[in-house]
Amino acid sequence: MKQSLPLLVFISFFLFTSCEDTLDCIINVRPVLSQKSLEVGLVDRFYSEKITAEIKNEPRDNDYDYYFDISGEIPEGLNVVFDYRDVIIEGTPLKSGRYSFTIYLDVEAPYSYYYDDFGNERYNDNLCSSSTSKRYTIAIK
């Protein structure tokens, strides 16, 4: 009986929770930002770097809506452009130094809202987490 108890608990867990949501979290479907070190830039030289977002373990990550925000220090002379799944940092830096900033990402699953048989609005989210953030540093020499 003791050997079958963990199996019984596992099966009960799936019976009383949404199996699909549970599997999404086991599979770890969530947004991620590029794990990269940004290139060193030079004062008065054009600089360009791209940070890409994706949905981990999701082959349809192009179907999601991506919303970015940024806080911290961006070198003077560089611009930040949010282009669908990419954060593009480019321009000509004017001063040397180390600049740290955080990029925040929120995603929305496709067809997130639907109406049930009774006309009630429901939210269908297949993500284990819908947001993330990552800190980056740019060195300008």
mmCIF file with all atom_site columns, C-alpha atoms in Angstrom, residues 69-128:
data_model
loop_
_atom_site.group_PDB
_atom_site.id
_atom_site.type_symbol
_atom_site.label_atom_id
_atom_site.label_alt_id
_atom_site.label_comp_id
_atom_site.label_asym_id
_atom_site.label_entity_id
_atom_site.label_seq_id
_atom_site.pdbx_PDB_ins_code
_atom_site.Cartn_x
_atom_site.Cartn_y
_atom_site.Cartn_z
_atom_site.occupancy
_atom_site.B_iso_or_equiv
_atom_site.pdbx_formal_charge
_atom_site.auth_seq_id
_atom_site.auth_comp_id
_atom_site.auth_asym_id
_atom_site.auth_atom_id
_atom_site.pdbx_PDB_model_num
ATOM 1  C CA . ASP A 1 69  ? 9.816   47.994 -20.761 1.00 0.00 ? 69  ASP A CA 1
ATOM 2  C CA . ILE A 1 70  ? 13.281  49.126 -19.738 1.00 0.00 ? 70  ILE A CA 1
ATOM 3  C CA . SER A 1 71  ? 14.739  50.873 -16.705 1.00 0.00 ? 71  SER A CA 1
ATOM 4  C CA . GLY A 1 72  ? 18.246  51.903 -15.785 1.00 0.00 ? 72  GLY A CA 1
ATOM 5  C CA . GLU A 1 73  ? 21.100  53.617 -17.589 1.00 0.00 ? 73  GLU A CA 1
ATOM 6  C CA . ILE A 1 74  ? 21.437  53.600 -21.351 1.00 0.00 ? 74  ILE A CA 1
ATOM 7  C CA . PRO A 1 75  ? 24.596  55.273 -22.700 1.00 0.00 ? 75  PRO A CA 1
ATOM 8  C CA . GLU A 1 76  ? 23.997  58.766 -24.038 1.00 0.00 ? 76  GLU A CA 1
ATOM 9  C CA . GLY A 1 77  ? 23.748  58.592 -27.833 1.00 0.00 ? 77  GLY A CA 1
ATOM 10 C CA . LEU A 1 78  ? 22.179  55.113 -27.929 1.00 0.00 ? 78  LEU A CA 1
ATOM 11 C CA . ASN A 1 79  ? 18.512  54.509 -28.689 1.00 0.00 ? 79  ASN A CA 1
ATOM 12 C CA . VAL A 1 80  ? 16.367  51.558 -27.679 1.00 0.00 ? 80  VAL A CA 1
ATOM 13 C CA . VAL A 1 81  ? 13.830  50.249 -30.177 1.00 0.00 ? 81  VAL A CA 1
ATOM 14 C CA . PHE A 1 82  ? 11.289  47.521 -29.419 1.00 0.00 ? 82  PHE A CA 1
ATOM 15 C CA . ASP A 1 83  ? 10.641  45.579 -32.623 1.00 0.00 ? 83  ASP A CA 1
ATOM 16 C CA . TYR A 1 84  ? 8.194   42.686 -32.076 1.00 0.00 ? 84  TYR A CA 1
ATOM 17 C CA . ARG A 1 85  ? 10.399  40.068 -30.298 1.00 0.00 ? 85  ARG A CA 1
ATOM 18 C CA . ASP A 1 86  ? 13.598  42.105 -30.393 1.00 0.00 ? 86  ASP A CA 1
ATOM 19 C CA . VAL A 1 87  ? 15.058  44.891 -28.310 1.00 0.00 ? 87  VAL A CA 1
ATOM 20 C CA . ILE A 1 88  ? 17.508  46.784 -30.512 1.00 0.00 ? 88  ILE A CA 1
ATOM 21 C CA . ILE A 1 89  ? 20.085  49.075 -28.928 1.00 0.00 ? 89  ILE A CA 1
ATOM 22 C CA . GLU A 1 90  ? 21.932  51.215 -31.439 1.00 0.00 ? 90  GLU A CA 1
ATOM 23 C CA . GLY A 1 91  ? 23.495  54.555 -32.023 1.00 0.00 ? 91  GLY A CA 1
ATOM 24 C CA . THR A 1 92  ? 26.787  56.317 -31.351 1.00 0.00 ? 92  THR A CA 1
ATOM 25 C CA . PRO A 1 93  ? 27.778  56.413 -27.668 1.00 0.00 ? 93  PRO A CA 1
ATOM 26 C CA . LEU A 1 94  ? 29.123  59.795 -26.506 1.00 0.00 ? 94  LEU A CA 1
ATOM 27 C CA . LYS A 1 95  ? 30.767  58.916 -23.158 1.00 0.00 ? 95  LYS A CA 1
ATOM 28 C CA . SER A 1 96  ? 32.711  55.967 -21.794 1.00 0.00 ? 96  SER A CA 1
ATOM 29 C CA . GLY A 1 97  ? 31.551  53.984 -18.754 1.00 0.00 ? 97  GLY A CA 1
ATOM 30 C CA . ARG A 1 98  ? 29.606  50.957 -17.625 1.00 0.00 ? 98  ARG A CA 1
ATOM 31 C CA . TYR A 1 99  ? 25.843  51.208 -17.972 1.00 0.00 ? 99  TYR A CA 1
ATOM 32 C CA . SER A 1 100 ? 23.408  48.733 -16.401 1.00 0.00 ? 100 SER A CA 1
ATOM 33 C CA . PHE A 1 101 ? 19.729  48.413 -17.209 1.00 0.00 ? 101 PHE A CA 1
ATOM 34 C CA . THR A 1 102 ? 16.908  45.916 -16.834 1.00 0.00 ? 102 THR A CA 1
ATOM 35 C CA . ILE A 1 103 ? 14.588  44.766 -19.591 1.00 0.00 ? 103 ILE A CA 1
ATOM 36 C CA . TYR A 1 104 ? 11.121  43.671 -18.503 1.00 0.00 ? 104 TYR A CA 1
ATOM 37 C CA . LEU A 1 105 ? 9.035   41.408 -20.702 1.00 0.00 ? 105 LEU A CA 1
ATOM 38 C CA . ASP A 1 106 ? 5.337   40.569 -20.470 1.00 0.00 ? 106 ASP A CA 1
ATOM 39 C CA . VAL A 1 107 ? 3.719   38.254 -22.997 1.00 0.00 ? 107 VAL A CA 1
ATOM 40 C CA . GLU A 1 108 ? 0.138   37.477 -23.845 1.00 0.00 ? 108 GLU A CA 1
ATOM 41 C CA . ALA A 1 109 ? -0.842  34.128 -25.283 1.00 0.00 ? 109 ALA A CA 1
ATOM 42 C CA . PRO A 1 110 ? -2.751  34.056 -28.567 1.00 0.00 ? 110 PRO A CA 1
ATOM 43 C CA . TYR A 1 111 ? -6.500  33.811 -28.233 1.00 0.00 ? 111 TYR A CA 1
ATOM 44 C CA . SER A 1 112 ? -6.179  34.357 -24.491 1.00 0.00 ? 112 SER A CA 1
ATOM 45 C CA . TYR A 1 113 ? -9.801  35.353 -24.010 1.00 0.00 ? 113 TYR A CA 1
ATOM 46 C CA . TYR A 1 114 ? -12.797 33.319 -25.009 1.00 0.00 ? 114 TYR A CA 1
ATOM 47 C CA . TYR A 1 115 ? -16.453 32.964 -24.039 1.00 0.00 ? 115 TYR A CA 1
ATOM 48 C CA . ASP A 1 116 ? -17.749 29.790 -22.431 1.00 0.00 ? 116 ASP A CA 1
ATOM 49 C CA . ASP A 1 117 ? -21.113 28.154 -23.198 1.00 0.00 ? 117 ASP A CA 1
ATOM 50 C CA . PHE A 1 118 ? -22.859 30.555 -20.798 1.00 0.00 ? 118 PHE A CA 1
ATOM 51 C CA . GLY A 1 119 ? -21.445 33.742 -22.353 1.00 0.00 ? 119 GLY A CA 1
ATOM 52 C CA . ASN A 1 120 ? -18.918 34.354 -19.576 1.00 0.00 ? 120 ASN A CA 1
ATOM 53 C CA . GLU A 1 121 ? -15.544 35.731 -20.570 1.00 0.00 ? 121 GLU A CA 1
ATOM 54 C CA . ARG A 1 122 ? -12.745 33.311 -19.657 1.00 0.00 ? 122 ARG A CA 1
ATOM 55 C CA . TYR A 1 123 ? -8.979  33.537 -19.811 1.00 0.00 ? 123 TYR A CA 1
ATOM 56 C CA . ASN A 1 124 ? -7.017  30.684 -21.368 1.00 0.00 ? 124 ASN A CA 1
ATOM 57 C CA . ASP A 1 125 ? -3.346  30.886 -20.459 1.00 0.00 ? 125 ASP A CA 1
ATOM 58 C CA . ASN A 1 126 ? -0.987  28.094 -21.419 1.00 0.00 ? 126 ASN A CA 1
ATOM 59 C CA . LEU A 1 127 ? 2.028   29.771 -19.856 1.00 0.00 ? 127 LEU A CA 1
ATOM 60 C CA . CYS A 1 128 ? 3.585   28.772 -16.575 1.00 0.00 ? 128 CYS A CA 1
#
